[in-house]
Amino acid sequence: IDDVLELCDRQLMVFSIIWSDGLSKCWRLSSIKIKLFSVNAVIKKSICDDLLNKILEQSPYFFEQLVVDLLVSMGYGGNIEDAGKATKKSGDEGIDGLIKEDKLGLDTIYIQAKRYKKDNLVGRPTIQQFIGALQLKGARKGILITTSDFTKEAIEAVSYSTTVSIVLINGYKLVDLMYEHNIGVGVEKV
């Protein structure tokens, strides 16, 4: 973060030089936009890395509720009160949460949330268990979200399923969605 702040300070100095030098104003302004975009990307990556680390410090149940809250903030279930819920802590039969697909609740999407350390990848057996849990519920749609990532075999297992549609979201995509939908982060004007 200190490097980013130092870069921002340098950008502000260059910006003040631009206004005193009208001839190179346009070129330097576009250069500033590119540099500020790069600074924003560095800041976003730092925030997302911190967010993922904070999630890993929380309980598995907290993570399950976080996933439901994220999906509701993304528009699933609309604004109805029972748009989504985390299931009970144990004995959930492989389903960690439920979310209505739309405001009318025409279909339910089943959620599996795996709060794994970054080096503990979700493999094919976990995908197969989730597919089985979905089939037992008569479900057609599921989302498996992890704080880590998926093995190649896990990704292939999802593509082979003909009875259910499953979306996989890894840790990086998770925190990117949280950042985009202001879950766990926020903008503050100073």
Coordinates of N, CA and C in Angstrom, one line a residue:
I1 N 0.8 -1.2 0.0 CA 0.0 0.0 0.0 C 0.9 1.3 0.0
D2 N 2.0 1.2 0.8 CA 2.9 2.4 0.8 C 3.4 2.7 -0.6
D3 N 3.7 1.7 -1.4 CA 4.2 1.9 -2.8 C 3.1 2.6 -3.6
V4 N 1.9 2.2 -3.4 CA 0.8 2.7 -4.2 C 0.6 4.2 -3.8
L5 N 0.6 4.5 -2.5 CA 0.5 5.9 -2.0 C 1.6 6.8 -2.6
E6 N 2.8 6.2 -2.6 CA 3.9 7.0 -3.1 C 3.7 7.3 -4.6
L7 N 3.2 6.3 -5.3 CA 2.9 6.4 -6.8 C 1.8 7.5 -7.0
C8 N 0.8 7.5 -6.1 CA -0.3 8.5 -6.2 C 0.3 9.9 -6.0
D9 N 1.2 10.0 -5.0 CA 1.8 11.3 -4.7 C 2.6 11.8 -6.0
R10 N 3.3 10.9 -6.6 CA 4.0 11.3 -7.8 C 3.1 11.7 -9.0
Q11 N 1.9 11.0 -9.1 CA 0.9 11.3 -10.1 C 0.4 12.7 -9.9
L12 N 0.1 13.1 -8.6 CA -0.4 14.4 -8.3 C 0.6 15.5 -8.7
M13 N 1.9 15.2 -8.5 CA 2.9 16.2 -9.0 C 3.0 16.3 -10.5
V14 N 2.9 15.2 -11.2 CA 2.9 15.2 -12.6 C 1.6 16.0 -13.1
F15 N 0.5 15.8 -12.5 CA -0.8 16.4 -12.8 C -0.6 17.9 -12.7
S16 N 0.1 18.4 -11.7 CA 0.2 19.9 -11.5 C 1.2 20.4 -12.6
I17 N 2.1 19.7 -13.0 CA 3.0 20.1 -14.1 C 2.2 20.2 -15.4
I18 N 1.3 19.3 -15.6 CA 0.5 19.3 -16.9 C -0.2 20.7 -17.0
W19 N -0.8 21.2 -15.9 CA -1.6 22.4 -16.1 C -0.7 23.6 -16.4
S20 N 0.5 23.5 -16.0 CA 1.4 24.7 -16.4 C 2.0 24.5 -17.8
D21 N 1.9 23.4 -18.4 CA 2.5 23.1 -19.7 C 1.4 22.8 -20.7
G22 N 0.7 23.8 -21.3 CA -0.4 23.5 -22.2 C -0.1 22.7 -23.4
L23 N 1.1 22.7 -23.9 CA 1.4 22.0 -25.2 C 1.3 20.5 -25.0
S24 N 1.8 20.0 -23.9 CA 1.8 18.5 -23.8 C 0.6 18.0 -22.9
K25 N -0.4 18.9 -22.7 CA -1.5 18.6 -21.9 C -2.2 17.3 -22.2
C26 N -2.6 17.2 -23.5 CA -3.4 16.0 -23.9 C -2.6 14.7 -23.7
W27 N -1.4 14.7 -24.2 CA -0.6 13.5 -24.1 C -0.4 13.1 -22.6
R28 N -0.1 14.0 -21.8 CA 0.1 13.7 -20.4 C -1.2 13.3 -19.7
L29 N -2.3 13.9 -20.1 CA -3.5 13.5 -19.4 C -3.9 12.1 -19.7
S30 N -3.7 11.6 -21.0 CA -4.0 10.2 -21.3 C -3.0 9.3 -20.6
S31 N -1.7 9.8 -20.4 CA -0.7 9.0 -19.7 C -1.2 8.9 -18.2
I32 N -1.7 10.0 -17.7 CA -2.1 10.0 -16.3 C -3.3 9.0 -16.1
K33 N -4.2 9.0 -17.1 CA -5.4 8.0 -17.0 C -4.9 6.6 -16.9
I34 N -3.9 6.3 -17.8 CA -3.4 4.9 -17.8 C -2.7 4.6 -16.5
K35 N -1.9 5.5 -16.0 CA -1.2 5.3 -14.7 C -2.2 5.2 -13.5
L36 N -3.2 6.0 -13.5 CA -4.2 6.0 -12.4 C -5.0 4.7 -12.5
F37 N -5.3 4.2 -13.8 CA -5.9 2.9 -13.9 C -5.1 1.8 -13.3
S38 N -3.8 1.9 -13.6 CA -2.8 0.9 -13.0 C -2.8 1.0 -11.5
V39 N -2.8 2.2 -10.9 CA -2.9 2.4 -9.5 C -4.1 1.8 -8.9
N40 N -5.3 2.0 -9.6 CA -6.6 1.5 -9.1 C -6.5 0.0 -9.1
A41 N -5.9 -0.6 -10.2 CA -5.8 -2.1 -10.2 C -5.0 -2.6 -9.1
V42 N -3.9 -1.9 -8.8 CA -3.0 -2.4 -7.6 C -3.8 -2.3 -6.3
I43 N -4.5 -1.2 -6.1 CA -5.3 -1.0 -4.9 C -6.4 -2.1 -4.8
K44 N -7.1 -2.3 -5.9 CA -8.1 -3.3 -5.9 C -7.6 -4.7 -5.6
K45 N -6.4 -5.1 -6.2 CA -5.8 -6.4 -5.9 C -5.5 -6.5 -4.4
S46 N -4.9 -5.4 -3.9 CA -4.5 -5.4 -2.4 C -5.8 -5.6 -1.6
I47 N -6.8 -4.9 -1.9 CA -8.1 -5.0 -1.1 C -8.7 -6.4 -1.2
C48 N -8.7 -7.0 -2.4 CA -9.2 -8.3 -2.7 C -8.4 -9.4 -1.9
D49 N -7.0 -9.2 -2.0 CA -6.2 -10.1 -1.2 C -6.5 -10.1 0.3
D50 N -6.6 -8.9 0.8 CA -6.9 -8.7 2.2 C -8.3 -9.3 2.6
L51 N -9.3 -9.1 1.7 CA -10.6 -9.6 1.9 C -10.6 -11.1 1.9
L52 N -9.9 -11.7 1.0 CA -9.8 -13.2 1.0 C -9.2 -13.7 2.3
N53 N -8.1 -13.1 2.7 CA -7.5 -13.5 4.0 C -8.4 -13.3 5.2
K54 N -9.2 -12.3 5.2 CA -10.2 -12.0 6.3 C -11.3 -13.1 6.3
I55 N -11.7 -13.5 5.1 CA -12.7 -14.6 5.0 C -12.2 -15.9 5.5
L56 N -10.9 -16.2 5.2 CA -10.3 -17.4 5.7 C -10.2 -17.5 7.3
E57 N -10.2 -16.3 7.9 CA -10.2 -16.2 9.4 C -11.5 -16.5 10.0
Q58 N -12.6 -16.5 9.2 CA -14.0 -16.6 9.8 C -14.4 -18.1 9.8
S59 N -15.5 -18.3 10.5 CA -16.0 -19.7 10.6 C -16.7 -20.1 9.2
P60 N -16.8 -21.4 9.0 CA -17.4 -21.9 7.8 C -18.9 -21.4 7.7
Y61 N -19.6 -21.3 8.8 CA -21.0 -20.8 8.8 C -21.0 -19.4 8.3
F62 N -20.1 -18.6 8.8 CA -20.0 -17.2 8.4 C -19.8 -17.1 6.9
F63 N -19.0 -18.0 6.4 CA -18.7 -18.0 4.9 C -20.0 -18.4 4.2
E64 N -20.7 -19.4 4.7 CA -21.9 -19.8 4.0 C -22.9 -18.6 3.9
Q65 N -23.1 -17.9 5.0 CA -24.0 -16.7 5.0 C -23.5 -15.6 4.1
L66 N -22.2 -15.4 4.1 CA -21.6 -14.4 3.2 C -21.9 -14.7 1.7
V67 N -21.8 -16.0 1.4 CA -22.1 -16.3 0.0 C -23.5 -16.0 -0.4
V68 N -24.5 -16.4 0.5 CA -25.9 -16.1 0.3 C -26.1 -14.6 0.2
D69 N -25.5 -13.8 1.1 CA -25.6 -12.3 1.1 C -25.1 -11.8 -0.3
L70 N -24.0 -12.3 -0.8 CA -23.4 -11.8 -2.0 C -24.4 -12.1 -3.2
L71 N -24.9 -13.3 -3.2 CA -25.8 -13.6 -4.3 C -27.1 -12.8 -4.3
V72 N -27.6 -12.5 -3.1 CA -28.8 -11.6 -3.0 C -28.4 -10.2 -3.5
S73 N -27.2 -9.7 -3.1 CA -26.8 -8.4 -3.6 C -26.6 -8.3 -5.1
M74 N -26.3 -9.5 -5.7 CA -26.2 -9.6 -7.1 C -27.5 -9.6 -7.8
G75 N -28.6 -9.6 -7.1 CA -30.0 -9.6 -7.7 C -30.7 -10.8 -7.7
Y76 N -30.2 -11.9 -7.2 CA -30.9 -13.2 -7.1 C -32.0 -13.0 -6.0
G77 N -33.2 -13.5 -6.3 CA -34.3 -13.4 -5.4 C -34.9 -12.0 -5.3
G78 N -34.3 -11.0 -6.0 CA -34.9 -9.7 -6.0 C -34.7 -9.1 -4.6
N79 N -35.8 -8.5 -4.1 CA -35.7 -7.9 -2.8 C -36.7 -8.5 -1.8
I80 N -37.1 -9.7 -2.1 CA -38.0 -10.4 -1.2 C -37.2 -10.9 0.0
E81 N -37.9 -11.0 1.1 CA -37.2 -11.3 2.4 C -36.6 -12.7 2.4
D82 N -37.3 -13.6 1.8 CA -36.7 -15.0 1.9 C -36.0 -15.3 0.6
A83 N -35.3 -14.3 0.0 CA -34.6 -14.5 -1.2 C -33.5 -15.6 -1.1
G84 N -32.9 -15.7 0.0 CA -31.8 -16.6 0.2 C -31.6 -16.9 1.7
K85 N -31.0 -18.1 1.9 CA -30.7 -18.5 3.3 C -29.6 -19.5 3.4
A86 N -28.8 -19.5 4.4 CA -27.9 -20.5 4.7 C -28.6 -21.6 5.4
T87 N -28.2 -22.9 5.1 CA -28.8 -24.0 5.8 C -28.2 -24.2 7.2
K88 N -28.7 -25.1 7.9 CA -28.1 -25.4 9.3 C -26.7 -25.8 9.2
K89 N -26.0 -25.7 10.3 CA -24.5 -25.9 10.3 C -24.1 -27.3 10.0
S90 N -24.8 -28.3 10.5 CA -24.5 -29.7 10.2 C -25.7 -30.5 9.7
G91 N -25.4 -31.6 9.1 CA -26.5 -32.4 8.5 C -27.2 -31.7 7.4
D92 N -26.5 -30.9 6.6 CA -27.2 -30.1 5.5 C -27.3 -30.9 4.2
E93 N -26.9 -32.2 4.3 CA -27.0 -33.0 3.1 C -26.2 -32.5 1.9
G94 N -25.1 -31.8 2.1 CA -24.3 -31.3 1.0 C -24.8 -30.0 0.4
I95 N -25.8 -29.4 1.0 CA -26.3 -28.1 0.6 C -26.1 -27.1 1.7
D96 N -25.3 -26.0 1.4 CA -25.0 -25.0 2.4 C -26.0 -23.8 2.3
G97 N -26.7 -23.6 1.2 CA -27.6 -22.5 1.1 C -28.5 -22.6 -0.1
L98 N -29.5 -21.8 0.0 CA -30.5 -21.8 -1.1 C -30.7 -20.3 -1.5
I99 N -31.0 -20.1 -2.8 CA -31.3 -18.8 -3.3 C -32.3 -18.8 -4.3
K100 N -33.3 -17.9 -4.3 CA -34.3 -17.9 -5.4 C -33.6 -17.3 -6.6
E101 N -34.0 -17.9 -7.7 CA -33.3 -17.4 -9.0 C -33.8 -16.0 -9.4
D102 N -35.0 -15.7 -9.1 CA -35.6 -14.4 -9.5 C -36.6 -13.9 -8.4
K103 N -37.2 -12.7 -8.7 CA -38.1 -12.1 -7.7 C -39.4 -13.0 -7.5
L104 N -39.7 -13.7 -8.5 CA -40.9 -14.6 -8.4 C -40.7 -15.9 -7.7
G105 N -39.4 -16.2 -7.5 CA -39.0 -17.5 -6.9 C -39.4 -18.7 -7.8
L106 N -39.3 -18.5 -9.1 CA -39.7 -19.6 -10.0 C -38.8 -20.8 -9.9
D107 N -37.5 -20.6 -9.5 CA -36.6 -21.7 -9.4 C -35.7 -21.5 -8.2
T108 N -35.1 -22.5 -7.7 CA -34.2 -22.4 -6.6 C -32.8 -22.8 -7.0
I109 N -31.8 -22.1 -6.6 CA -30.4 -22.4 -6.9 C -29.8 -22.9 -5.6
Y110 N -29.2 -24.0 -5.6 CA -28.6 -24.6 -4.4 C -27.1 -24.3 -4.4
I111 N -26.6 -24.0 -3.2 CA -25.3 -23.5 -3.0 C -24.4 -24.4 -2.1
Q112 N -23.2 -24.6 -2.5 CA -22.2 -25.3 -1.7 C -21.1 -24.3 -1.6
A113 N -20.7 -24.1 -0.3 CA -19.6 -23.1 0.0 C -18.4 -23.9 0.7
K114 N -17.3 -23.8 0.1 CA -16.1 -24.4 0.7 C -15.0 -23.4 1.1
R115 N -14.9 -23.2 2.4 CA -13.9 -22.2 2.9 C -12.6 -23.0 3.1
Y116 N -11.8 -23.1 2.0 CA -10.6 -23.8 2.0 C -9.4 -22.9 2.0
K117 N -8.3 -23.3 2.6 CA -7.0 -22.6 2.4 C -6.7 -22.5 1.0
K118 N -5.9 -21.5 0.6 CA -5.6 -21.3 -0.8 C -5.0 -22.5 -1.5
D119 N -4.2 -23.3 -0.8 CA -3.5 -24.4 -1.5 C -4.3 -25.7 -1.4
N120 N -5.5 -25.7 -0.8 CA -6.4 -26.9 -0.7 C -7.4 -26.8 -1.8
L121 N -7.1 -27.3 -3.0 CA -8.0 -27.2 -4.1 C -9.2 -28.1 -4.0
V122 N -10.4 -27.7 -4.6 CA -11.6 -28.5 -4.7 C -11.4 -29.5 -5.8
G123 N -11.6 -30.8 -5.5 CA -11.4 -31.8 -6.5 C -12.6 -32.4 -7.1
R124 N -12.5 -33.4 -8.0 CA -13.6 -34.1 -8.6 C -14.5 -34.7 -7.6
P125 N -14.1 -35.4 -6.5 CA -15.0 -36.0 -5.6 C -16.0 -35.0 -5.0
T126 N -15.5 -33.8 -4.7 CA -16.4 -32.8 -4.1 C -17.5 -32.4 -5.1
I127 N -17.1 -32.3 -6.4 CA -18.1 -31.9 -7.4 C -19.1 -33.1 -7.6
Q128 N -18.6 -34.3 -7.6 CA -19.5 -35.4 -7.7 C -20.5 -35.5 -6.5
Q129 N -20.0 -35.2 -5.3 CA -20.9 -35.2 -4.2 C -22.0 -34.1 -4.3
F130 N -21.5 -33.0 -4.8 CA -22.5 -31.9 -4.9 C -23.5 -32.2 -6.0
I131 N -23.1 -32.8 -7.1 CA -24.0 -33.2 -8.1 C -25.0 -34.2 -7.6
G132 N -24.5 -35.2 -6.8 CA -25.4 -36.1 -6.1 C -26.4 -35.5 -5.2
A133 N -26.0 -34.5 -4.4 CA -26.9 -33.8 -3.5 C -27.9 -33.0 -4.3
L134 N -27.5 -32.4 -5.4 CA -28.5 -31.7 -6.2 C -29.5 -32.7 -6.8
Q135 N -29.1 -33.8 -7.2 CA -30.0 -34.8 -7.8 C -31.0 -35.3 -6.8
L136 N -30.5 -35.5 -5.5 CA -31.4 -36.0 -4.5 C -32.5 -34.9 -4.2
K137 N -32.2 -33.6 -4.3 CA -33.2 -32.6 -4.1 C -34.0 -32.3 -5.3
G138 N -33.7 -33.0 -6.4 CA -34.5 -32.7 -7.7 C -34.1 -31.4 -8.3
A139 N -32.9 -30.9 -7.9 CA -32.5 -29.5 -8.4 C -31.9 -29.6 -9.8
R140 N -32.0 -28.5 -10.4 CA -31.4 -28.4 -11.8 C -30.2 -27.4 -11.8
K141 N -30.0 -26.6 -10.8 CA -29.0 -25.6 -10.8 C -28.3 -25.5 -9.4
G142 N -26.9 -25.3 -9.5 CA -26.2 -25.1 -8.3 C -25.0 -24.2 -8.5
I143 N -24.5 -23.7 -7.4 CA -23.3 -22.8 -7.5 C -22.4 -23.4 -6.4
L144 N -21.1 -23.7 -6.8 CA -20.1 -24.1 -5.8 C -19.1 -23.0 -5.7
I145 N -19.0 -22.4 -4.5 CA -18.0 -21.3 -4.3 C -17.0 -21.8 -3.3
T146 N -15.7 -21.5 -3.6 CA -14.6 -21.8 -2.7 C -13.7 -20.6 -2.6
T147 N -13.0 -20.6 -1.4 CA -12.0 -19.5 -1.2 C -10.7 -19.9 -1.9
S148 N -10.6 -21.2 -2.4 CA -9.3 -21.6 -3.0 C -9.6 -21.7 -4.5
D149 N -9.4 -22.8 -5.1 CA -9.6 -23.0 -6.6 C -10.0 -24.4 -6.9
F150 N -10.2 -24.7 -8.1 CA -10.6 -26.0 -8.6 C -9.6 -26.7 -9.4
T151 N -9.5 -28.1 -9.2 CA -8.6 -28.8 -10.0 C -9.1 -28.9 -11.4
K152 N -8.3 -29.3 -12.3 CA -8.7 -29.5 -13.7 C -9.8 -30.6 -13.8
E153 N -9.6 -31.6 -13.0 CA -10.6 -32.7 -13.0 C -12.0 -32.3 -12.5
A154 N -12.0 -31.4 -11.5 CA -13.2 -30.8 -11.0 C -13.9 -30.0 -12.0
I155 N -13.2 -29.2 -12.7 CA -13.8 -28.4 -13.8 C -14.4 -29.3 -14.9
E156 N -13.6 -30.4 -15.2 CA -14.1 -31.3 -16.2 C -15.4 -32.0 -15.8
A157 N -15.4 -32.4 -14.5 CA -16.6 -33.1 -13.9 C -17.9 -32.3 -14.1
V158 N -17.8 -31.0 -13.9 CA -18.9 -30.1 -14.1 C -19.4 -30.1 -15.6
S159 N -18.4 -30.1 -16.5 CA -18.8 -30.1 -17.9 C -19.4 -31.4 -18.4
Y160 N -19.2 -32.5 -17.6 CA -19.8 -33.8 -18.0 C -21.2 -33.9 -17.5
S161 N -21.6 -33.1 -16.5 CA -22.9 -33.3 -15.9 C -24.0 -32.9 -16.9
T162 N -24.9 -33.8 -17.2 CA -26.0 -33.6 -18.1 C -27.3 -33.3 -17.4
T163 N -27.4 -33.6 -16.1 CA -28.6 -33.4 -15.3 C -28.8 -32.1 -14.6
V164 N -27.6 -31.6 -14.2 CA -27.6 -30.3 -13.5 C -26.6 -29.3 -14.1
S165 N -26.9 -28.1 -13.9 CA -26.0 -27.0 -14.3 C -25.3 -26.4 -13.1
I166 N -24.0 -26.4 -13.1 CA -23.3 -25.9 -11.9 C -22.3 -24.8 -12.4
V167 N -22.3 -23.7 -11.6 CA -21.3 -22.6 -11.8 C -20.3 -22.8 -10.7
L168 N -19.0 -22.7 -11.1 CA -17.9 -22.7 -10.2 C -17.4 -21.3 -10.0
I169 N -17.2 -20.9 -8.7 CA -16.6 -19.6 -8.4 C -15.4 -19.8 -7.5
N170 N -14.2 -19.5 -8.0 CA -13.0 -19.6 -7.1 C -12.8 -18.4 -6.2
G171 N -11.8 -18.5 -5.4 CA -11.6 -17.4 -4.4 C -11.4 -16.0 -5.1
Y172 N -10.6 -16.0 -6.2 CA -10.4 -14.7 -6.8 C -11.6 -14.1 -7.4
K173 N -12.4 -15.0 -8.0 CA -13.7 -14.5 -8.6 C -14.7 -14.1 -7.5
L174 N -14.6 -14.8 -6.4 CA -15.5 -14.5 -5.2 C -15.2 -13.1 -4.7
V175 N -13.9 -12.8 -4.4 CA -13.6 -11.4 -3.9 C -13.8 -10.4 -4.9
D176 N -13.6 -10.7 -6.2 CA -13.9 -9.7 -7.3 C -15.4 -9.4 -7.3
L177 N -16.2 -10.4 -7.1 CA -17.7 -10.1 -7.1 C -18.0 -9.3 -5.8
M178 N -17.4 -9.7 -4.7 CA -17.7 -8.9 -3.4 C -17.3 -7.5 -3.6
Y179 N -16.1 -7.2 -4.2 CA -15.7 -5.9 -4.5 C -16.7 -5.1 -5.4
E180 N -17.1 -5.8 -6.4 CA -18.0 -5.2 -7.4 C -19.4 -4.8 -6.8
H181 N -19.8 -5.6 -5.8 CA -21.2 -5.5 -5.2 C -21.1 -4.9 -3.8
N182 N -19.9 -4.4 -3.4 CA -19.8 -3.7 -2.1 C -20.1 -4.6 -0.9
I183 N -19.7 -5.9 -1.0 CA -19.9 -6.7 0.1 C -18.5 -6.9 0.8
G184 N -18.4 -6.4 2.1 CA -17.2 -6.4 2.8 C -16.3 -5.2 2.5
V185 N -16.7 -4.4 1.5 CA -15.9 -3.2 1.2 C -16.9 -2.1 1.0
G186 N -16.4 -0.9 0.9 CA -17.2 0.3 0.7 C -16.4 1.5 0.2
V187 N -17.1 2.4 -0.3 CA -16.4 3.6 -0.7 C -16.8 4.7 0.3
E188 N -15.7 5.4 0.7 CA -15.9 6.5 1.7 C -15.3 7.8 1.1
K189 N -16.1 8.8 1.1 CA -15.6 10.1 0.6 C -14.9 10.8 1.7
V190 N -13.7 11.3 1.4 CA -12.9 12.1 2.5 C -12.7 13.5 2.1

